[in-house]
PDB file of N, CA and C in Angstrom:
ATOM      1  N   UNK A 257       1.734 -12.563 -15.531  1.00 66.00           N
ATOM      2  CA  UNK A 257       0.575 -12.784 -14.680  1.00 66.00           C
ATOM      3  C   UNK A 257       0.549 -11.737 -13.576  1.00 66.00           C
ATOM      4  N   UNK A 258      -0.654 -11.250 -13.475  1.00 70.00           N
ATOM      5  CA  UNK A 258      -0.653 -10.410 -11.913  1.00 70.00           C
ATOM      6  C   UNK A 258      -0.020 -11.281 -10.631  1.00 70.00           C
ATOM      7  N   UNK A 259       0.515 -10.640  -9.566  1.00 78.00           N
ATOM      8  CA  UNK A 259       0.916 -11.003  -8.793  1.00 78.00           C
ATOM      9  C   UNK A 259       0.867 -10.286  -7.479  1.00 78.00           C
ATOM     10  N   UNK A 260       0.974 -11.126  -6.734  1.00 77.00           N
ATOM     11  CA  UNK A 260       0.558 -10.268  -4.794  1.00 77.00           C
ATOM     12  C   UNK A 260       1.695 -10.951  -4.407  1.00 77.00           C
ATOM     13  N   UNK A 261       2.385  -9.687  -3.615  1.00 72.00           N
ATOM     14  CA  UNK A 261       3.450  -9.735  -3.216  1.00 72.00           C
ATOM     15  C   UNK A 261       2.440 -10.030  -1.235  1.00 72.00           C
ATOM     16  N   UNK A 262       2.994 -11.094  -0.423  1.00 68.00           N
ATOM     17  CA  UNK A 262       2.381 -11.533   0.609  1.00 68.00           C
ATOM     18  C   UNK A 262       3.106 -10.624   1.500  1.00 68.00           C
ATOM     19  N   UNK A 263       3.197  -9.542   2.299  1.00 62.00           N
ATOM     20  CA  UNK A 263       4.062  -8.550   3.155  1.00 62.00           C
ATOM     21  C   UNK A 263       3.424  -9.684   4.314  1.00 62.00           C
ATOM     22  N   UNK A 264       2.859 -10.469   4.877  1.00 63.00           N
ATOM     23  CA  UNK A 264       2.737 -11.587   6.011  1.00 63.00           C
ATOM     24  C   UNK A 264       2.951 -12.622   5.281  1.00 63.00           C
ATOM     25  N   UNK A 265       3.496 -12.780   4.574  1.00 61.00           N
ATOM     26  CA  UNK A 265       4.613 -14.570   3.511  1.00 61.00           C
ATOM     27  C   UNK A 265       5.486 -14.210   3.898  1.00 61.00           C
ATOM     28  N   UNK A 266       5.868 -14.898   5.214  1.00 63.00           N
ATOM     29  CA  UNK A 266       7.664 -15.504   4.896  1.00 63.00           C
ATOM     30  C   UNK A 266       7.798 -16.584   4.171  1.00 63.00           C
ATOM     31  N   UNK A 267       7.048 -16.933   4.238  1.00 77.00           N
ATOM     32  CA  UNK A 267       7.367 -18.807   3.758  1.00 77.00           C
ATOM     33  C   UNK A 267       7.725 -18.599   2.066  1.00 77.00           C
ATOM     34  N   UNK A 268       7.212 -19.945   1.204  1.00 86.00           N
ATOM     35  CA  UNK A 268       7.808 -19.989  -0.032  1.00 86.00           C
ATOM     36  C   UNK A 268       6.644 -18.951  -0.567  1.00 86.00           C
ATOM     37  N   UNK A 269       7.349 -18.772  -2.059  1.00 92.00           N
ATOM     38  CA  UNK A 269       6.622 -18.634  -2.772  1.00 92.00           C
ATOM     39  C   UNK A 269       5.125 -19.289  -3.408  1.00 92.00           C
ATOM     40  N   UNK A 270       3.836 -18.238  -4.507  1.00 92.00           N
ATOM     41  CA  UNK A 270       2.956 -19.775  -4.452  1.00 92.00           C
ATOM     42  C   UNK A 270       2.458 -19.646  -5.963  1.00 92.00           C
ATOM     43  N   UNK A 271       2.858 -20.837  -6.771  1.00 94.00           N
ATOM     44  CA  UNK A 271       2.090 -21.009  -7.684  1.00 94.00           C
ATOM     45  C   UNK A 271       0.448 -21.077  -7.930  1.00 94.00           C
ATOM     46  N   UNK A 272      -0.539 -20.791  -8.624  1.00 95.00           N
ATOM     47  CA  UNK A 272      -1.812 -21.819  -8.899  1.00 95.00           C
ATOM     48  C   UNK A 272      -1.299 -22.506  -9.275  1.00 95.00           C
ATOM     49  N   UNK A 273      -2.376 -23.944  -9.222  1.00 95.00           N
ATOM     50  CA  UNK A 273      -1.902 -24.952  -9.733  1.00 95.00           C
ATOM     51  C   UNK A 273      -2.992 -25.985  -9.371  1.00 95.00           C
ATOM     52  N   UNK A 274      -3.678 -26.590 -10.053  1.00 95.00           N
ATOM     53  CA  UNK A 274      -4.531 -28.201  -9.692  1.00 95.00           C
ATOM     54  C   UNK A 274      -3.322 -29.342 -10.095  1.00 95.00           C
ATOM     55  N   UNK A 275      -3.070 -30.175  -8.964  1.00 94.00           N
ATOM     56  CA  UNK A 275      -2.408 -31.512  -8.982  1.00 94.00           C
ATOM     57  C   UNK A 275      -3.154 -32.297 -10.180  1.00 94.00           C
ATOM     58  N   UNK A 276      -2.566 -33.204 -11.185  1.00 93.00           N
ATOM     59  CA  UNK A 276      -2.993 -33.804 -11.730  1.00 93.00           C
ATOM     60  C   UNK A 276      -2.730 -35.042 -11.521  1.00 93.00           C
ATOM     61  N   UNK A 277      -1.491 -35.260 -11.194  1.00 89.00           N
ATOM     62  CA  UNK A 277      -0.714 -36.444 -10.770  1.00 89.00           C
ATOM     63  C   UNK A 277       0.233 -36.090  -9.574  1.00 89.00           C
ATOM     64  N   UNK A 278       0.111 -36.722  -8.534  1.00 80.00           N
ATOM     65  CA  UNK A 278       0.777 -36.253  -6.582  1.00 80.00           C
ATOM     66  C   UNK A 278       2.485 -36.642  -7.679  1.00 80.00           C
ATOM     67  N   UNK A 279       3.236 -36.373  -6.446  1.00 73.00           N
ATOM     68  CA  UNK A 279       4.567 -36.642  -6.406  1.00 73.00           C
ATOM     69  C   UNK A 279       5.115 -38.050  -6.887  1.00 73.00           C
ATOM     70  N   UNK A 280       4.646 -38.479  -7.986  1.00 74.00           N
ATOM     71  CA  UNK A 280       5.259 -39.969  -8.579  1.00 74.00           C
ATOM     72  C   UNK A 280       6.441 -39.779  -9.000  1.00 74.00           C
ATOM     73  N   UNK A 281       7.384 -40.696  -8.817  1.00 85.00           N
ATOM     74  CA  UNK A 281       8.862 -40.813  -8.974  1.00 85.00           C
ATOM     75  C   UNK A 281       9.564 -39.943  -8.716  1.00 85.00           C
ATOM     76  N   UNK A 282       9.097 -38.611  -7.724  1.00 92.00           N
ATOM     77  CA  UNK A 282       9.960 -37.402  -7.102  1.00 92.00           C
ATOM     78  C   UNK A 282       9.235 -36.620  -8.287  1.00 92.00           C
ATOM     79  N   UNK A 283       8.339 -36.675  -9.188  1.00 95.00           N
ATOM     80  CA  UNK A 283       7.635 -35.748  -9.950  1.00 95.00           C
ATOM     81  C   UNK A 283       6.523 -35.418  -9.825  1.00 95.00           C
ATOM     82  N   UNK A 284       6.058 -33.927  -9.948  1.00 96.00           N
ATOM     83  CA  UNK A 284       4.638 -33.937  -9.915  1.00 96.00           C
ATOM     84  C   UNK A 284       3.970 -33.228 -11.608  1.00 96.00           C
ATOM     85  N   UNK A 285       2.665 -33.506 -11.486  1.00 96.00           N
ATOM     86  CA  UNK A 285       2.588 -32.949 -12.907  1.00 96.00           C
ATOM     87  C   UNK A 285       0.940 -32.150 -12.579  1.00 96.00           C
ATOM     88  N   UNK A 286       0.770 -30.787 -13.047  1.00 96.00           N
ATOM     89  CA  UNK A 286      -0.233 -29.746 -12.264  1.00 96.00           C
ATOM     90  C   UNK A 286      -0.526 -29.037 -13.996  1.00 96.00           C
ATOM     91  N   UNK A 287      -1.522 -28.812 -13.536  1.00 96.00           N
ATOM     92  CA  UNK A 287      -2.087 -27.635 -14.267  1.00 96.00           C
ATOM     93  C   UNK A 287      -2.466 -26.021 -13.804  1.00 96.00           C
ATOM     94  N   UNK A 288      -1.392 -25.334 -14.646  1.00 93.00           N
ATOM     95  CA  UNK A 288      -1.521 -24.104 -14.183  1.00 93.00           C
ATOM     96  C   UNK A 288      -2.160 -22.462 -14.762  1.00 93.00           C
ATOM     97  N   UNK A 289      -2.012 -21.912 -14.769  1.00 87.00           N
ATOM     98  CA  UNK A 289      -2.599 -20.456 -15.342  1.00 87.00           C
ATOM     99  C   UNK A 289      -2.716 -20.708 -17.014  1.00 87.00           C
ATOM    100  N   UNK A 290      -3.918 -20.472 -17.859  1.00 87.00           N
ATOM    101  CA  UNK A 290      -4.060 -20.789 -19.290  1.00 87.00           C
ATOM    102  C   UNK A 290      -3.697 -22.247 -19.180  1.00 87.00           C
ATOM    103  N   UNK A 291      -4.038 -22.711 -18.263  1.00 91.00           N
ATOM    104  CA  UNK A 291      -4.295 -24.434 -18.541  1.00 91.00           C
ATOM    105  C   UNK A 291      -3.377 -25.325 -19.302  1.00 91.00           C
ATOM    106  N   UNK A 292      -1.916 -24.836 -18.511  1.00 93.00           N
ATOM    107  CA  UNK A 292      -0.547 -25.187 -19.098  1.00 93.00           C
ATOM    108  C   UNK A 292      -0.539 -25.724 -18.179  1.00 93.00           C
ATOM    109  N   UNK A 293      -0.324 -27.358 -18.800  1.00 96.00           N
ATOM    110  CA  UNK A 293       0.499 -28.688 -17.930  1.00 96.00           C
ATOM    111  C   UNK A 293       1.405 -28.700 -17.979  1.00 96.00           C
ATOM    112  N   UNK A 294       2.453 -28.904 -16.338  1.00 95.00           N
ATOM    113  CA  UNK A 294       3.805 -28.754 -16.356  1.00 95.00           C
ATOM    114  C   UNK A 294       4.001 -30.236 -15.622  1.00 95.00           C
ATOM    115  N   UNK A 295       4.976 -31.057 -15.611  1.00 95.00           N
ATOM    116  CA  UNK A 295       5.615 -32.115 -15.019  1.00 95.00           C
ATOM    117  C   UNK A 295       7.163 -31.830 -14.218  1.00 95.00           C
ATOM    118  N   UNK A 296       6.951 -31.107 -13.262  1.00 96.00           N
ATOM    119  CA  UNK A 296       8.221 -30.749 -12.651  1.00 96.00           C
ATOM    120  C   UNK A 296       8.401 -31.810 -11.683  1.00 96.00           C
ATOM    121  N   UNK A 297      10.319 -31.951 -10.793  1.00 96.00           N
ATOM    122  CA  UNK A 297      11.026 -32.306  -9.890  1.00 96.00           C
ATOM    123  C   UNK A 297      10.421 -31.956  -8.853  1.00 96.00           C
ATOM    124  N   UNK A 298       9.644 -32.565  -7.268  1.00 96.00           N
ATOM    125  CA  UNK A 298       9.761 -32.297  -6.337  1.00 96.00           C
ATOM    126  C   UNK A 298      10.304 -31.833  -5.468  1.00 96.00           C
ATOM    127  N   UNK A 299      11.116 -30.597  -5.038  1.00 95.00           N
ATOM    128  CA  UNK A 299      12.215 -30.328  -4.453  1.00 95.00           C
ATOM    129  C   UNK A 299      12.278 -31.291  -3.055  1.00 95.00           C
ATOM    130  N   UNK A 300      10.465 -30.422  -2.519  1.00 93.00           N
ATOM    131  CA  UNK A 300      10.137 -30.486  -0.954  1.00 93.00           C
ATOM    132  C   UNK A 300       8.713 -30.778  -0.647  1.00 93.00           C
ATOM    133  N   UNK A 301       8.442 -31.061   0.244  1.00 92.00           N
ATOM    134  CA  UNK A 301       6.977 -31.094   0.825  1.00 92.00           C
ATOM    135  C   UNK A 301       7.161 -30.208   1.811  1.00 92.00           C
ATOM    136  N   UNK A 302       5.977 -29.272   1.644  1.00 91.00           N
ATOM    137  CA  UNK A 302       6.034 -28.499   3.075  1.00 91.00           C
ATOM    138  C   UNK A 302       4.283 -28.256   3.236  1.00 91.00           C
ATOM    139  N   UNK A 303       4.565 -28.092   4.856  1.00 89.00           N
ATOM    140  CA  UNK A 303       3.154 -28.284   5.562  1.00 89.00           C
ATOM    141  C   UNK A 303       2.741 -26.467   6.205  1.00 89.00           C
ATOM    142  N   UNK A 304       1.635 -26.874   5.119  1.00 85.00           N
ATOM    143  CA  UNK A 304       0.695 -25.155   5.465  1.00 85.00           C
ATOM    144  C   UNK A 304      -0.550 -25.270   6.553  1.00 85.00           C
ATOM    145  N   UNK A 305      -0.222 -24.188   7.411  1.00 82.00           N
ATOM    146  CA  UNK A 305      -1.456 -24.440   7.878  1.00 82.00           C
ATOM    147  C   UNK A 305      -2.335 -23.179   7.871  1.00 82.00           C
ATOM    148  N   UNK A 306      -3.622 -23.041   8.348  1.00 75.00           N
ATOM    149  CA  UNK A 306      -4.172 -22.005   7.935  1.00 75.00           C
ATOM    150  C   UNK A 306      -5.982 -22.014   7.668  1.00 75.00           C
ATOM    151  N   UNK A 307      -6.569 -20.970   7.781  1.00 74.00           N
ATOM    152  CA  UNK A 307      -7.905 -21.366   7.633  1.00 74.00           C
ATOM    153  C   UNK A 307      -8.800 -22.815   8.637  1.00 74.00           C
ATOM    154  N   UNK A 308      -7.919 -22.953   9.256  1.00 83.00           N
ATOM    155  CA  UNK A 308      -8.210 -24.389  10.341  1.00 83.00           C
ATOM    156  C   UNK A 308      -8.413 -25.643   9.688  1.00 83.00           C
ATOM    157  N   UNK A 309      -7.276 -25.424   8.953  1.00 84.00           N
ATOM    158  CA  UNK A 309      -6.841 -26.964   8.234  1.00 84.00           C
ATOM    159  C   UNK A 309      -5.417 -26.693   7.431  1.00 84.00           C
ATOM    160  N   UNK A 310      -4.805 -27.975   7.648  1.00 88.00           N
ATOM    161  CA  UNK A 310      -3.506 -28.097   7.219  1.00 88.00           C
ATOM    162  C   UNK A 310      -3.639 -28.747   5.901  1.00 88.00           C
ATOM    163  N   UNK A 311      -2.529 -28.528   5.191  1.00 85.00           N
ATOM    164  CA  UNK A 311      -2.213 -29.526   3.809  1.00 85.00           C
ATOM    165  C   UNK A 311      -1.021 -29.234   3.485  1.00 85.00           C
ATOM    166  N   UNK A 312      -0.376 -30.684   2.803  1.00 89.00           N
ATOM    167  CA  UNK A 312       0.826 -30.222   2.286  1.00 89.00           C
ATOM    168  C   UNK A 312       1.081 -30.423   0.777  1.00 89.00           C
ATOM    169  N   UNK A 313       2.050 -29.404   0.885  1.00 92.00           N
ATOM    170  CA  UNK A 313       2.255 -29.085  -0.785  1.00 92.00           C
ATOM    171  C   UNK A 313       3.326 -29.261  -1.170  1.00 92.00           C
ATOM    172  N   UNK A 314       3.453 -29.465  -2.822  1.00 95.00           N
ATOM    173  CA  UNK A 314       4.771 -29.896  -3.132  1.00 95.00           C
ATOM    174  C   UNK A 314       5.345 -28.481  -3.711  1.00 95.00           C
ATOM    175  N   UNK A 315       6.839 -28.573  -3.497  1.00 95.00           N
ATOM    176  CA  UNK A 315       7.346 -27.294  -3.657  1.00 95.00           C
ATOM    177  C   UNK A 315       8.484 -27.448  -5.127  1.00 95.00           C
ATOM    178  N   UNK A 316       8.152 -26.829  -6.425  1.00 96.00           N
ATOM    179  CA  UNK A 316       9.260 -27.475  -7.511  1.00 96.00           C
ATOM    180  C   UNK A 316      10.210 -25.569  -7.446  1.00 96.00           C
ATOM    181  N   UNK A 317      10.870 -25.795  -8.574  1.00 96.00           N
ATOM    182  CA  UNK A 317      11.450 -24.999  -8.781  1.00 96.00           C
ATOM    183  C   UNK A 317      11.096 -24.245 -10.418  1.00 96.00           C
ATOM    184  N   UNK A 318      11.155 -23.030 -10.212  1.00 94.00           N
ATOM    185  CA  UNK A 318      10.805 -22.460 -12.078  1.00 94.00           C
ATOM    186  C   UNK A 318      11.485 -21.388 -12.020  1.00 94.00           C
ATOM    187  N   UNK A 319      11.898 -21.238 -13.161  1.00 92.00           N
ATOM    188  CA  UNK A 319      12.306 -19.437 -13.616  1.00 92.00           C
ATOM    189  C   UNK A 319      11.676 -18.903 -14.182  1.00 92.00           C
ATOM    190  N   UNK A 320      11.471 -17.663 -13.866  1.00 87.00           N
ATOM    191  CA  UNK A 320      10.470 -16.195 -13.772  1.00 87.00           C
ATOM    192  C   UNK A 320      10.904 -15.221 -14.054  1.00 87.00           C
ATOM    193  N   UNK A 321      10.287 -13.913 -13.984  1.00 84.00           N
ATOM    194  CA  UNK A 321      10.645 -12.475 -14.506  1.00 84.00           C
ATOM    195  C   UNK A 321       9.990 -11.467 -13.546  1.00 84.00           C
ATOM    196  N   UNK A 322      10.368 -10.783 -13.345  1.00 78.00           N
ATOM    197  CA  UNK A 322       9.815  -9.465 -12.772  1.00 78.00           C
ATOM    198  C   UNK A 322      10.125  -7.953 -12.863  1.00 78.00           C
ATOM    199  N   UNK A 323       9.341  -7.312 -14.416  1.00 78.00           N
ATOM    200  CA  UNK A 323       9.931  -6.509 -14.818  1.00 78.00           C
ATOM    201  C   UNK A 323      10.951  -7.163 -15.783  1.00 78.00           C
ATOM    202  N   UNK A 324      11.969  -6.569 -15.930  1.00 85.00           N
ATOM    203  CA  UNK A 324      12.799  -6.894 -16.935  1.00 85.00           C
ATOM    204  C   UNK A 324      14.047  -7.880 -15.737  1.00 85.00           C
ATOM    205  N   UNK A 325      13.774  -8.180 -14.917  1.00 84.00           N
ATOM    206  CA  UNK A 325      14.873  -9.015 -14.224  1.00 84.00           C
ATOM    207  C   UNK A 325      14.419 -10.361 -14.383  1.00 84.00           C
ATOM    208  N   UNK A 326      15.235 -11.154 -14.400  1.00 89.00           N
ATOM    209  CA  UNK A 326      15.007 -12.811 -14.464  1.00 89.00           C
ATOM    210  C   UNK A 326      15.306 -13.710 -13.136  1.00 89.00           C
ATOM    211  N   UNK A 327      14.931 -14.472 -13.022  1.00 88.00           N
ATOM    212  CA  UNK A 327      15.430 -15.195 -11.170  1.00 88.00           C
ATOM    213  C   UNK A 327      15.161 -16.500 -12.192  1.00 88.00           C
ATOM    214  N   UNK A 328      16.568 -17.368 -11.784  1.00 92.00           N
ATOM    215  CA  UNK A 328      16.291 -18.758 -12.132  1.00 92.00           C
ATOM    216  C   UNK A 328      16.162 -19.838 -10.706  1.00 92.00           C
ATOM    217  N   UNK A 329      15.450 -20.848 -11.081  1.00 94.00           N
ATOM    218  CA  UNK A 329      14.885 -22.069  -9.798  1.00 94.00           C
ATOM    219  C   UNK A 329      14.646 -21.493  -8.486  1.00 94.00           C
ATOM    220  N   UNK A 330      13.390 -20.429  -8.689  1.00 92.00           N
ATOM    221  CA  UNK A 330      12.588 -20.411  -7.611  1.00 92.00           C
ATOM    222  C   UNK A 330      12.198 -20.656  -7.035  1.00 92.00           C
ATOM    223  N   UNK A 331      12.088 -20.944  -6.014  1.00 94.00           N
ATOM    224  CA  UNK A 331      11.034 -22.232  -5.113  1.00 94.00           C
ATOM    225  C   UNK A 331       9.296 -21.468  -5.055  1.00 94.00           C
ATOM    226  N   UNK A 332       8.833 -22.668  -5.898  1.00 95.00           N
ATOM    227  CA  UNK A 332       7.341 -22.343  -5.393  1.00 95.00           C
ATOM    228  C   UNK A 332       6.406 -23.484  -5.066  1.00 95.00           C
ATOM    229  N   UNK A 333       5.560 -22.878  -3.878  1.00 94.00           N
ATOM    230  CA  UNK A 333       5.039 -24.237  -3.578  1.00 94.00           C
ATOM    231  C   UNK A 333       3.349 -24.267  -4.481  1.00 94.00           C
ATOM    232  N   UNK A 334       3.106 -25.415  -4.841  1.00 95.00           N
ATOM    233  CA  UNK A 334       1.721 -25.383  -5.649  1.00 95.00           C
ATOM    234  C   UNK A 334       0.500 -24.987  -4.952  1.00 95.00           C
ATOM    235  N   UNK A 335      -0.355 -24.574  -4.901  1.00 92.00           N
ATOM    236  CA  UNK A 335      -1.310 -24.409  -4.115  1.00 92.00           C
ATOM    237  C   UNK A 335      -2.947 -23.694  -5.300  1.00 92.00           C
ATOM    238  N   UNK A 336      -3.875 -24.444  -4.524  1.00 92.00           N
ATOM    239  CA  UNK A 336      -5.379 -23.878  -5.759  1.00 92.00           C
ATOM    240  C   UNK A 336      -5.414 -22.340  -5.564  1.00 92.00           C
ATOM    241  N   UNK A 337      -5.262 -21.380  -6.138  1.00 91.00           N
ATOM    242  CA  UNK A 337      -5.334 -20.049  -5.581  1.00 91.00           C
ATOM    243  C   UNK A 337      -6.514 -19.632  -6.932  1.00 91.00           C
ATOM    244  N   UNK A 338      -7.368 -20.381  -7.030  1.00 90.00           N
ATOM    245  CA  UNK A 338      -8.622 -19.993  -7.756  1.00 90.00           C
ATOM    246  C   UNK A 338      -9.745 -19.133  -7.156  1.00 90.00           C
ATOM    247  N   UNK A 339      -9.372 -18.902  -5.613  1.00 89.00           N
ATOM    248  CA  UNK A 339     -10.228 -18.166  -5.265  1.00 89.00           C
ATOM    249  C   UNK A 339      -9.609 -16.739  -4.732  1.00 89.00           C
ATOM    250  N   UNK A 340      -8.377 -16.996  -4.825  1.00 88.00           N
ATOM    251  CA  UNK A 340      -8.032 -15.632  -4.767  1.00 88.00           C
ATOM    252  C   UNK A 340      -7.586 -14.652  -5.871  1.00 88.00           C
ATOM    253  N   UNK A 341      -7.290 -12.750  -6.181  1.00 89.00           N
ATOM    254  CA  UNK A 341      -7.116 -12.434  -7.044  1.00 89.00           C
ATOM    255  C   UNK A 341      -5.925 -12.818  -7.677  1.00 89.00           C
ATOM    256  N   UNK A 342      -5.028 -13.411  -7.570  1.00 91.00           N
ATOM    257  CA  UNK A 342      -3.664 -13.233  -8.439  1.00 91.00           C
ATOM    258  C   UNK A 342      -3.260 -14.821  -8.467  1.00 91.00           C
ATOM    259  N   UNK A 343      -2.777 -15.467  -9.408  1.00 93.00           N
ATOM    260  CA  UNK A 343      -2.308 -16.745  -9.493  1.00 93.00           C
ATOM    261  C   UNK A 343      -1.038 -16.575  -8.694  1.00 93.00           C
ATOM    262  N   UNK A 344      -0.304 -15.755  -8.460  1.00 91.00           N
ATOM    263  CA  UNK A 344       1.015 -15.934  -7.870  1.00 91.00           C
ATOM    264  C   UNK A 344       1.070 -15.114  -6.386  1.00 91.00           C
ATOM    265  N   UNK A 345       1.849 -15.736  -5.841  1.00 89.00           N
ATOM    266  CA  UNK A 345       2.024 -14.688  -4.493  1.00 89.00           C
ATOM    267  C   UNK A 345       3.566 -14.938  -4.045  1.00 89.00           C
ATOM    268  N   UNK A 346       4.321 -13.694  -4.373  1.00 87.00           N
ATOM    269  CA  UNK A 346       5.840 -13.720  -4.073  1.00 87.00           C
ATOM    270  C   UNK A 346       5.589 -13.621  -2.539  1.00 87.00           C
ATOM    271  N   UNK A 347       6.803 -13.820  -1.881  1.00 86.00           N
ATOM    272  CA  UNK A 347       6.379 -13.833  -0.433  1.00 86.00           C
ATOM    273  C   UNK A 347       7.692 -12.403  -0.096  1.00 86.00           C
ATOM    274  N   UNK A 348       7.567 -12.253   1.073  1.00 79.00           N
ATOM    275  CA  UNK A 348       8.337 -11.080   1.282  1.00 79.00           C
ATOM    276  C   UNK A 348      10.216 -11.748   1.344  1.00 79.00           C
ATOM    277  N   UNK A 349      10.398 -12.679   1.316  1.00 81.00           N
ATOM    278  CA  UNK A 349      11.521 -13.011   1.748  1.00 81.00           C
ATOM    279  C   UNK A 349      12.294 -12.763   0.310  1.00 81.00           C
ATOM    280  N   UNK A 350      11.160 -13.400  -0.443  1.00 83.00           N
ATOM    281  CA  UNK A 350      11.688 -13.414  -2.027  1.00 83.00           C
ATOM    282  C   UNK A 350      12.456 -11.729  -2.569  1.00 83.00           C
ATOM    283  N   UNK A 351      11.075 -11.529  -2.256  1.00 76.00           N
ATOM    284  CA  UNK A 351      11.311  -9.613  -2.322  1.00 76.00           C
ATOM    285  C   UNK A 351      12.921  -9.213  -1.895  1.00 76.00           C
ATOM    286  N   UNK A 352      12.925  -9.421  -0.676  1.00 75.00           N
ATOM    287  CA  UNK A 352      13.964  -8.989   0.422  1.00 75.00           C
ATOM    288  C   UNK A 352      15.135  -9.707  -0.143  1.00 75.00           C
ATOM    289  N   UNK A 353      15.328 -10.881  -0.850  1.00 76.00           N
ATOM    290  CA  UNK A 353      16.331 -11.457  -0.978  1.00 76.00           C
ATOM    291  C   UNK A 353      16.982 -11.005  -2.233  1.00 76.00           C
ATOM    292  N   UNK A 354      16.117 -10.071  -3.134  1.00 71.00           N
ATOM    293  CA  UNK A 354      16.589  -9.670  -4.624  1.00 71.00           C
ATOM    294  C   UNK A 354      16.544  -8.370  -4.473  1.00 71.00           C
ATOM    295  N   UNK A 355      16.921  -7.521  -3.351  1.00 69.00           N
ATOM    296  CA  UNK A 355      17.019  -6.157  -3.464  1.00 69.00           C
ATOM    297  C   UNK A 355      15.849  -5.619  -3.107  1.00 69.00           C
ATOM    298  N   UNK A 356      14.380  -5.872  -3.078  1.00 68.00           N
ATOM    299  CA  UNK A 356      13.557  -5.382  -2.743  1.00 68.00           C
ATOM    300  C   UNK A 356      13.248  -4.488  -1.300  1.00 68.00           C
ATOM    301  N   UNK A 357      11.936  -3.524  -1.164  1.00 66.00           N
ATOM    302  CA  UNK A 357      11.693  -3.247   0.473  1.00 66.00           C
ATOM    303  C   UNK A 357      10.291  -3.243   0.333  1.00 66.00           C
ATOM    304  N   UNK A 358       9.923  -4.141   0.975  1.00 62.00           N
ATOM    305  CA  UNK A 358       8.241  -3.794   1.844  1.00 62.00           C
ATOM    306  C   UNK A 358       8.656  -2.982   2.489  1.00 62.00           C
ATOM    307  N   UNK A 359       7.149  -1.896   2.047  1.00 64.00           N
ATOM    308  CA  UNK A 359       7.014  -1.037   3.561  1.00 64.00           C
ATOM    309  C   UNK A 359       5.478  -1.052   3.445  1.00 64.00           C
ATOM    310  N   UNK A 360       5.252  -1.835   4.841  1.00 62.00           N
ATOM    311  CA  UNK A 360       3.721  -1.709   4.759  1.00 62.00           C
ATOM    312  C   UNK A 360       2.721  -0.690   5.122  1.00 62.00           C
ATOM    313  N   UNK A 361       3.804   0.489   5.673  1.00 67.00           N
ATOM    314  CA  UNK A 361       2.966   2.009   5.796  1.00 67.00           C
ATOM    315  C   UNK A 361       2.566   2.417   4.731  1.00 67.00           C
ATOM    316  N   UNK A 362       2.639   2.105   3.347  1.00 63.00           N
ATOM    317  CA  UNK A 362       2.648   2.338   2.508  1.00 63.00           C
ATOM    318  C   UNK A 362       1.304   1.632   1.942  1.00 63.00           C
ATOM    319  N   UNK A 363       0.264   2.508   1.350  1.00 59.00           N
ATOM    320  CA  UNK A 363      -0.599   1.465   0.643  1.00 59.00           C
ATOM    321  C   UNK A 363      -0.707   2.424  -0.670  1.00 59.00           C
ATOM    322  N   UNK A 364      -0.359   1.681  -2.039  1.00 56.00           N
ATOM    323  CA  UNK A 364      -0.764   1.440  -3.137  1.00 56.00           C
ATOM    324  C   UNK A 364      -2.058   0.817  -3.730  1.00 56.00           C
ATOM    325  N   UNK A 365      -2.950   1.618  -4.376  1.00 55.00           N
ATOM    326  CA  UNK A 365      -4.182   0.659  -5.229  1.00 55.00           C
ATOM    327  C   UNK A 365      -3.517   0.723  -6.824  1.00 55.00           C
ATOM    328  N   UNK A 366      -2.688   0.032  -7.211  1.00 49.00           N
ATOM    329  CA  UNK A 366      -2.550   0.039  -9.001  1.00 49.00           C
ATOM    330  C   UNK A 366      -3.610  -0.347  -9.364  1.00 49.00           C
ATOM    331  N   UNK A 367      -4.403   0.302 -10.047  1.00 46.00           N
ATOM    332  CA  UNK A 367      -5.367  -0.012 -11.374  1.00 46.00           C
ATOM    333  C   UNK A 367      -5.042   0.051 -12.477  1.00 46.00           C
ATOM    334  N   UNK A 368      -5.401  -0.797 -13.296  1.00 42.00           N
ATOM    335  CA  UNK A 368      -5.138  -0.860 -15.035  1.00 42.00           C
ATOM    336  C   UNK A 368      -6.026  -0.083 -15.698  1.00 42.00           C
TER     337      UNK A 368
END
């Protein structure tokens, strides 16, 4: 999936995702990118704020790829990102924590 790396995300990582079912029995169950239903573990609830309204989201864990590297139990928190370009948004900490460097003097346009 395309992805935006957030250089102003400290916080978690962010899935798309529509809730289908909230946090029942410490589980939640969402629909995500190609309209794959997942039923994951709740790790956390955490509270976003932003746009002049708060909400909170549940945060599970998944393993991913980037490039040819693998990261297992990621933390990502669910969130509708239907209106923005990329279903995913690594946050900079993520970056920073696997070897990565933001440098935001730096601007890149990749086109396909």
């Amino acid at each position: 999936f395309p992805v935006t790396i957030g250089t102003g995300n400290s916080g978690y990582n962010v899935l798309h995702a529509i809730i289908i079912d909230g946090a029942k029995d410490g589980y939640v169950k969402f629909k995500t990118v190609n309209d794959k239903i997942l039923e994951l573990p709740v790790k956390e609830f955490i509270t976003v704020s932003g746009n002049n309204n708060t909400n909170d989201r549940p945060v599970v864990q998944l393993d991913c790829s980037l490039g040819q590297e693998q990261f297992n139990k990621v933390p990502f928190s669910l969130a509708d990102r239907s209106q923005q370009d990329t279903p995913v948004l690594l946050s900079k900490d993520f970056i920073k924590l696997n070897g990565g460097v933001v440098n935001v003097n730096i601007n890149t346009d990749i086109k396909k």
